[in-house]
Amino acid sequence: MRAATWVVLSAVPRLNPSAGREWIPNYAQLISALNGLTLAGLLFAAGTVIIGGATWAIGANRAHTQGVTWGRFMVVGGFVGAVVIGAAVAIVNTGFRLGS
């Protein structure tokens, strides 16, 4: 069983991920779509921070503790989301290097 697995795995050609333009169909469109999703995620995170800040301010002005809590969570969540989206490339590259 082990020898058969080795024979099958040795027959599979090695792929170079940095040469994605050559073996991924519609590579430019895929990269463009991913960049668009990244932009949408960052805009959504910025909107969450803005709306959360407004909710927090209005809740604090009206002594509405639930509004303050929701606003605070929205602001923190927006910042965390923006950091994760911004660091996604570094996270993926680090994981790829650890796995190879």
Short mmCIF file of N, CA and C in Angstrom, two decimals:
data_model
loop_
_atom_site.label_atom_id
_atom_site.label_comp_id
_atom_site.label_asym_id
_atom_site.label_seq_id
_atom_site.Cartn_x
_atom_site.Cartn_y
_atom_site.Cartn_z
N MET A 1 0.82 -1.20 0.00
CA MET A 1 0.00 0.00 0.00
C MET A 1 0.87 1.26 0.00
N ARG A 2 1.90 1.25 0.78
CA ARG A 2 2.76 2.41 0.87
C ARG A 2 3.53 2.65 -0.42
N ALA A 3 4.00 1.60 -1.03
CA ALA A 3 4.74 1.74 -2.28
C ALA A 3 3.84 2.25 -3.40
N ALA A 4 2.59 1.78 -3.40
CA ALA A 4 1.65 2.24 -4.43
C ALA A 4 1.34 3.72 -4.25
N THR A 5 1.22 4.15 -3.02
CA THR A 5 0.97 5.58 -2.76
C THR A 5 2.15 6.41 -3.23
N TRP A 6 3.36 5.94 -2.97
CA TRP A 6 4.56 6.67 -3.39
C TRP A 6 4.64 6.78 -4.91
N VAL A 7 4.27 5.71 -5.61
CA VAL A 7 4.30 5.73 -7.07
C VAL A 7 3.29 6.73 -7.61
N VAL A 8 2.10 6.75 -7.02
CA VAL A 8 1.06 7.69 -7.48
C VAL A 8 1.49 9.13 -7.21
N LEU A 9 2.02 9.39 -6.02
CA LEU A 9 2.42 10.75 -5.67
C LEU A 9 3.62 11.21 -6.49
N SER A 10 4.51 10.30 -6.83
CA SER A 10 5.67 10.72 -7.63
C SER A 10 5.28 11.01 -9.08
N ALA A 11 4.14 10.49 -9.53
CA ALA A 11 3.69 10.75 -10.89
C ALA A 11 2.99 12.10 -11.03
N VAL A 12 2.55 12.67 -9.91
CA VAL A 12 1.86 13.97 -9.95
C VAL A 12 2.92 15.07 -10.11
N PRO A 13 2.78 15.92 -11.12
CA PRO A 13 3.78 16.98 -11.31
C PRO A 13 3.67 18.03 -10.20
N ARG A 14 4.82 18.60 -9.83
CA ARG A 14 4.84 19.65 -8.81
C ARG A 14 4.36 20.95 -9.42
N LEU A 15 3.54 21.67 -8.67
CA LEU A 15 3.03 22.95 -9.13
C LEU A 15 3.77 24.08 -8.43
N ASN A 16 4.05 25.11 -9.17
CA ASN A 16 4.68 26.29 -8.62
C ASN A 16 3.60 27.35 -8.45
N PRO A 17 3.19 27.67 -7.20
CA PRO A 17 2.10 28.62 -7.01
C PRO A 17 2.41 30.02 -7.55
N SER A 18 3.68 30.40 -7.60
CA SER A 18 4.01 31.73 -8.10
C SER A 18 3.81 31.83 -9.61
N ALA A 19 3.69 30.70 -10.29
CA ALA A 19 3.46 30.70 -11.73
C ALA A 19 1.97 30.52 -12.03
N GLY A 20 1.13 31.11 -11.22
CA GLY A 20 -0.32 30.94 -11.35
C GLY A 20 -0.87 31.46 -12.65
N ARG A 21 -0.23 32.48 -13.22
CA ARG A 21 -0.71 33.03 -14.49
C ARG A 21 -0.73 31.97 -15.59
N GLU A 22 0.16 31.00 -15.47
CA GLU A 22 0.29 29.99 -16.53
C GLU A 22 -0.73 28.87 -16.40
N TRP A 23 -1.08 28.46 -15.19
CA TRP A 23 -1.93 27.28 -15.04
C TRP A 23 -3.30 27.55 -14.43
N ILE A 24 -3.61 28.78 -14.04
CA ILE A 24 -4.95 29.11 -13.54
C ILE A 24 -5.70 29.83 -14.65
N PRO A 25 -6.82 29.26 -15.11
CA PRO A 25 -7.58 29.95 -16.16
C PRO A 25 -8.21 31.23 -15.62
N ASN A 26 -8.25 32.26 -16.44
CA ASN A 26 -8.82 33.57 -16.08
C ASN A 26 -8.16 34.14 -14.83
N TYR A 27 -6.86 34.06 -14.75
CA TYR A 27 -6.11 34.51 -13.57
C TYR A 27 -6.33 36.00 -13.30
N ALA A 28 -6.29 36.81 -14.34
CA ALA A 28 -6.45 38.26 -14.16
C ALA A 28 -7.84 38.59 -13.62
N GLN A 29 -8.87 37.92 -14.13
CA GLN A 29 -10.23 38.17 -13.65
C GLN A 29 -10.38 37.70 -12.20
N LEU A 30 -9.75 36.59 -11.86
CA LEU A 30 -9.82 36.09 -10.49
C LEU A 30 -9.16 37.06 -9.51
N ILE A 31 -7.99 37.56 -9.87
CA ILE A 31 -7.29 38.52 -9.02
C ILE A 31 -8.10 39.81 -8.90
N SER A 32 -8.70 40.25 -10.00
CA SER A 32 -9.53 41.45 -9.98
C SER A 32 -10.74 41.26 -9.07
N ALA A 33 -11.37 40.09 -9.13
CA ALA A 33 -12.52 39.81 -8.27
C ALA A 33 -12.11 39.77 -6.80
N LEU A 34 -10.97 39.17 -6.50
CA LEU A 34 -10.50 39.12 -5.12
C LEU A 34 -10.16 40.51 -4.60
N ASN A 35 -9.56 41.34 -5.44
CA ASN A 35 -9.28 42.72 -5.04
C ASN A 35 -10.57 43.49 -4.79
N GLY A 36 -11.58 43.25 -5.61
CA GLY A 36 -12.88 43.89 -5.40
C GLY A 36 -13.52 43.45 -4.10
N LEU A 37 -13.43 42.16 -3.78
CA LEU A 37 -13.98 41.67 -2.51
C LEU A 37 -13.22 42.25 -1.32
N THR A 38 -11.91 42.41 -1.47
CA THR A 38 -11.12 43.02 -0.40
C THR A 38 -11.55 44.47 -0.18
N LEU A 39 -11.72 45.20 -1.27
CA LEU A 39 -12.18 46.59 -1.16
C LEU A 39 -13.56 46.66 -0.51
N ALA A 40 -14.46 45.79 -0.94
CA ALA A 40 -15.81 45.78 -0.35
C ALA A 40 -15.75 45.47 1.14
N GLY A 41 -14.91 44.53 1.53
CA GLY A 41 -14.77 44.20 2.95
C GLY A 41 -14.21 45.36 3.76
N LEU A 42 -13.23 46.05 3.21
CA LEU A 42 -12.66 47.21 3.92
C LEU A 42 -13.67 48.35 4.01
N LEU A 43 -14.44 48.58 2.95
CA LEU A 43 -15.48 49.61 3.00
C LEU A 43 -16.56 49.25 4.01
N PHE A 44 -16.93 47.97 4.06
CA PHE A 44 -17.92 47.51 5.04
C PHE A 44 -17.39 47.69 6.46
N ALA A 45 -16.11 47.38 6.68
CA ALA A 45 -15.52 47.56 8.00
C ALA A 45 -15.48 49.04 8.38
N ALA A 46 -15.14 49.91 7.43
CA ALA A 46 -15.13 51.34 7.71
C ALA A 46 -16.53 51.85 8.02
N GLY A 47 -17.52 51.38 7.27
CA GLY A 47 -18.91 51.76 7.55
C GLY A 47 -19.36 51.28 8.91
N THR A 48 -18.93 50.09 9.29
CA THR A 48 -19.28 49.56 10.61
C THR A 48 -18.67 50.42 11.71
N VAL A 49 -17.43 50.86 11.53
CA VAL A 49 -16.80 51.73 12.53
C VAL A 49 -17.54 53.06 12.62
N ILE A 50 -17.91 53.63 11.48
CA ILE A 50 -18.60 54.93 11.49
C ILE A 50 -19.97 54.82 12.14
N ILE A 51 -20.75 53.82 11.72
CA ILE A 51 -22.09 53.65 12.29
C ILE A 51 -22.00 53.28 13.77
N GLY A 52 -21.04 52.43 14.12
CA GLY A 52 -20.85 52.07 15.52
C GLY A 52 -20.46 53.27 16.37
N GLY A 53 -19.60 54.13 15.82
CA GLY A 53 -19.22 55.34 16.56
C GLY A 53 -20.40 56.26 16.78
N ALA A 54 -21.24 56.40 15.75
CA ALA A 54 -22.44 57.23 15.89
C ALA A 54 -23.40 56.63 16.91
N THR A 55 -23.57 55.31 16.86
CA THR A 55 -24.45 54.64 17.82
C THR A 55 -23.92 54.80 19.24
N TRP A 56 -22.63 54.67 19.39
CA TRP A 56 -21.99 54.82 20.69
C TRP A 56 -22.19 56.24 21.21
N ALA A 57 -21.96 57.24 20.35
CA ALA A 57 -22.10 58.64 20.78
C ALA A 57 -23.53 58.98 21.14
N ILE A 58 -24.47 58.57 20.31
CA ILE A 58 -25.88 58.88 20.59
C ILE A 58 -26.34 58.14 21.84
N GLY A 59 -25.91 56.88 21.99
CA GLY A 59 -26.28 56.13 23.19
C GLY A 59 -25.71 56.75 24.45
N ALA A 60 -24.48 57.25 24.37
CA ALA A 60 -23.87 57.89 25.54
C ALA A 60 -24.56 59.21 25.86
N ASN A 61 -24.97 59.93 24.82
CA ASN A 61 -25.65 61.21 25.02
C ASN A 61 -27.01 61.02 25.66
N ARG A 62 -27.69 59.93 25.30
CA ARG A 62 -29.04 59.66 25.80
C ARG A 62 -29.05 58.74 27.02
N ALA A 63 -27.87 58.38 27.52
CA ALA A 63 -27.74 57.46 28.66
C ALA A 63 -28.41 56.12 28.36
N HIS A 64 -28.23 55.65 27.13
CA HIS A 64 -28.81 54.38 26.70
C HIS A 64 -27.68 53.35 26.70
N THR A 65 -27.60 52.54 27.76
CA THR A 65 -26.45 51.65 27.93
C THR A 65 -26.38 50.58 26.84
N GLN A 66 -27.53 50.10 26.37
CA GLN A 66 -27.51 49.09 25.32
C GLN A 66 -26.96 49.68 24.02
N GLY A 67 -27.31 50.91 23.71
CA GLY A 67 -26.77 51.57 22.52
C GLY A 67 -25.27 51.78 22.62
N VAL A 68 -24.80 52.14 23.82
CA VAL A 68 -23.37 52.31 24.03
C VAL A 68 -22.64 50.98 23.81
N THR A 69 -23.20 49.91 24.36
CA THR A 69 -22.57 48.60 24.22
C THR A 69 -22.55 48.15 22.77
N TRP A 70 -23.66 48.28 22.08
CA TRP A 70 -23.71 47.89 20.66
C TRP A 70 -22.73 48.72 19.84
N GLY A 71 -22.71 50.03 20.08
CA GLY A 71 -21.79 50.90 19.34
C GLY A 71 -20.34 50.52 19.58
N ARG A 72 -20.01 50.23 20.83
CA ARG A 72 -18.63 49.84 21.15
C ARG A 72 -18.26 48.54 20.44
N PHE A 73 -19.16 47.56 20.47
CA PHE A 73 -18.89 46.29 19.79
C PHE A 73 -18.75 46.49 18.28
N MET A 74 -19.54 47.38 17.71
CA MET A 74 -19.44 47.63 16.27
C MET A 74 -18.11 48.28 15.92
N VAL A 75 -17.66 49.23 16.74
CA VAL A 75 -16.39 49.90 16.47
C VAL A 75 -15.23 48.90 16.57
N VAL A 76 -15.22 48.12 17.64
CA VAL A 76 -14.15 47.13 17.82
C VAL A 76 -14.21 46.08 16.71
N GLY A 77 -15.42 45.61 16.38
CA GLY A 77 -15.56 44.62 15.31
C GLY A 77 -15.11 45.15 13.96
N GLY A 78 -15.42 46.42 13.68
CA GLY A 78 -14.97 47.02 12.42
C GLY A 78 -13.46 47.12 12.34
N PHE A 79 -12.82 47.52 13.45
CA PHE A 79 -11.37 47.59 13.46
C PHE A 79 -10.73 46.21 13.31
N VAL A 80 -11.27 45.23 14.02
CA VAL A 80 -10.72 43.87 13.92
C VAL A 80 -10.91 43.33 12.50
N GLY A 81 -12.07 43.57 11.91
CA GLY A 81 -12.31 43.13 10.54
C GLY A 81 -11.35 43.78 9.56
N ALA A 82 -11.10 45.07 9.72
CA ALA A 82 -10.18 45.76 8.82
C ALA A 82 -8.75 45.23 8.97
N VAL A 83 -8.35 44.94 10.20
CA VAL A 83 -7.00 44.40 10.42
C VAL A 83 -6.87 43.01 9.80
N VAL A 84 -7.88 42.17 9.99
CA VAL A 84 -7.83 40.81 9.43
C VAL A 84 -7.81 40.86 7.90
N ILE A 85 -8.65 41.71 7.31
CA ILE A 85 -8.67 41.83 5.84
C ILE A 85 -7.33 42.37 5.34
N GLY A 86 -6.80 43.37 6.02
CA GLY A 86 -5.52 43.93 5.60
C GLY A 86 -4.36 42.97 5.76
N ALA A 87 -4.43 42.10 6.76
CA ALA A 87 -3.35 41.15 7.00
C ALA A 87 -3.57 39.81 6.32
N ALA A 88 -4.62 39.68 5.52
CA ALA A 88 -4.95 38.39 4.92
C ALA A 88 -3.82 37.85 4.05
N VAL A 89 -3.17 38.72 3.30
CA VAL A 89 -2.08 38.27 2.42
C VAL A 89 -0.94 37.71 3.26
N ALA A 90 -0.58 38.41 4.33
CA ALA A 90 0.50 37.94 5.19
C ALA A 90 0.13 36.64 5.89
N ILE A 91 -1.13 36.51 6.30
CA ILE A 91 -1.58 35.28 6.96
C ILE A 91 -1.51 34.10 6.00
N VAL A 92 -1.99 34.28 4.78
CA VAL A 92 -1.97 33.20 3.80
C VAL A 92 -0.53 32.84 3.43
N ASN A 93 0.32 33.83 3.21
CA ASN A 93 1.72 33.53 2.86
C ASN A 93 2.45 32.82 3.99
N THR A 94 2.20 33.23 5.23
CA THR A 94 2.83 32.57 6.37
C THR A 94 2.36 31.13 6.48
N GLY A 95 1.07 30.91 6.33
CA GLY A 95 0.55 29.54 6.36
C GLY A 95 1.11 28.68 5.25
N PHE A 96 1.26 29.26 4.06
CA PHE A 96 1.81 28.50 2.93
C PHE A 96 3.27 28.13 3.19
N ARG A 97 4.04 29.08 3.74
CA ARG A 97 5.45 28.79 4.02
C ARG A 97 5.59 27.75 5.13
N LEU A 98 4.71 27.81 6.14
CA LEU A 98 4.77 26.82 7.21
C LEU A 98 4.41 25.43 6.70
N GLY A 99 3.52 25.36 5.72
CA GLY A 99 3.08 24.08 5.20
C GLY A 99 4.01 23.48 4.16
N SER A 100 4.93 24.28 3.60
CA SER A 100 5.80 23.70 2.57
C SER A 100 7.13 23.29 3.10
#
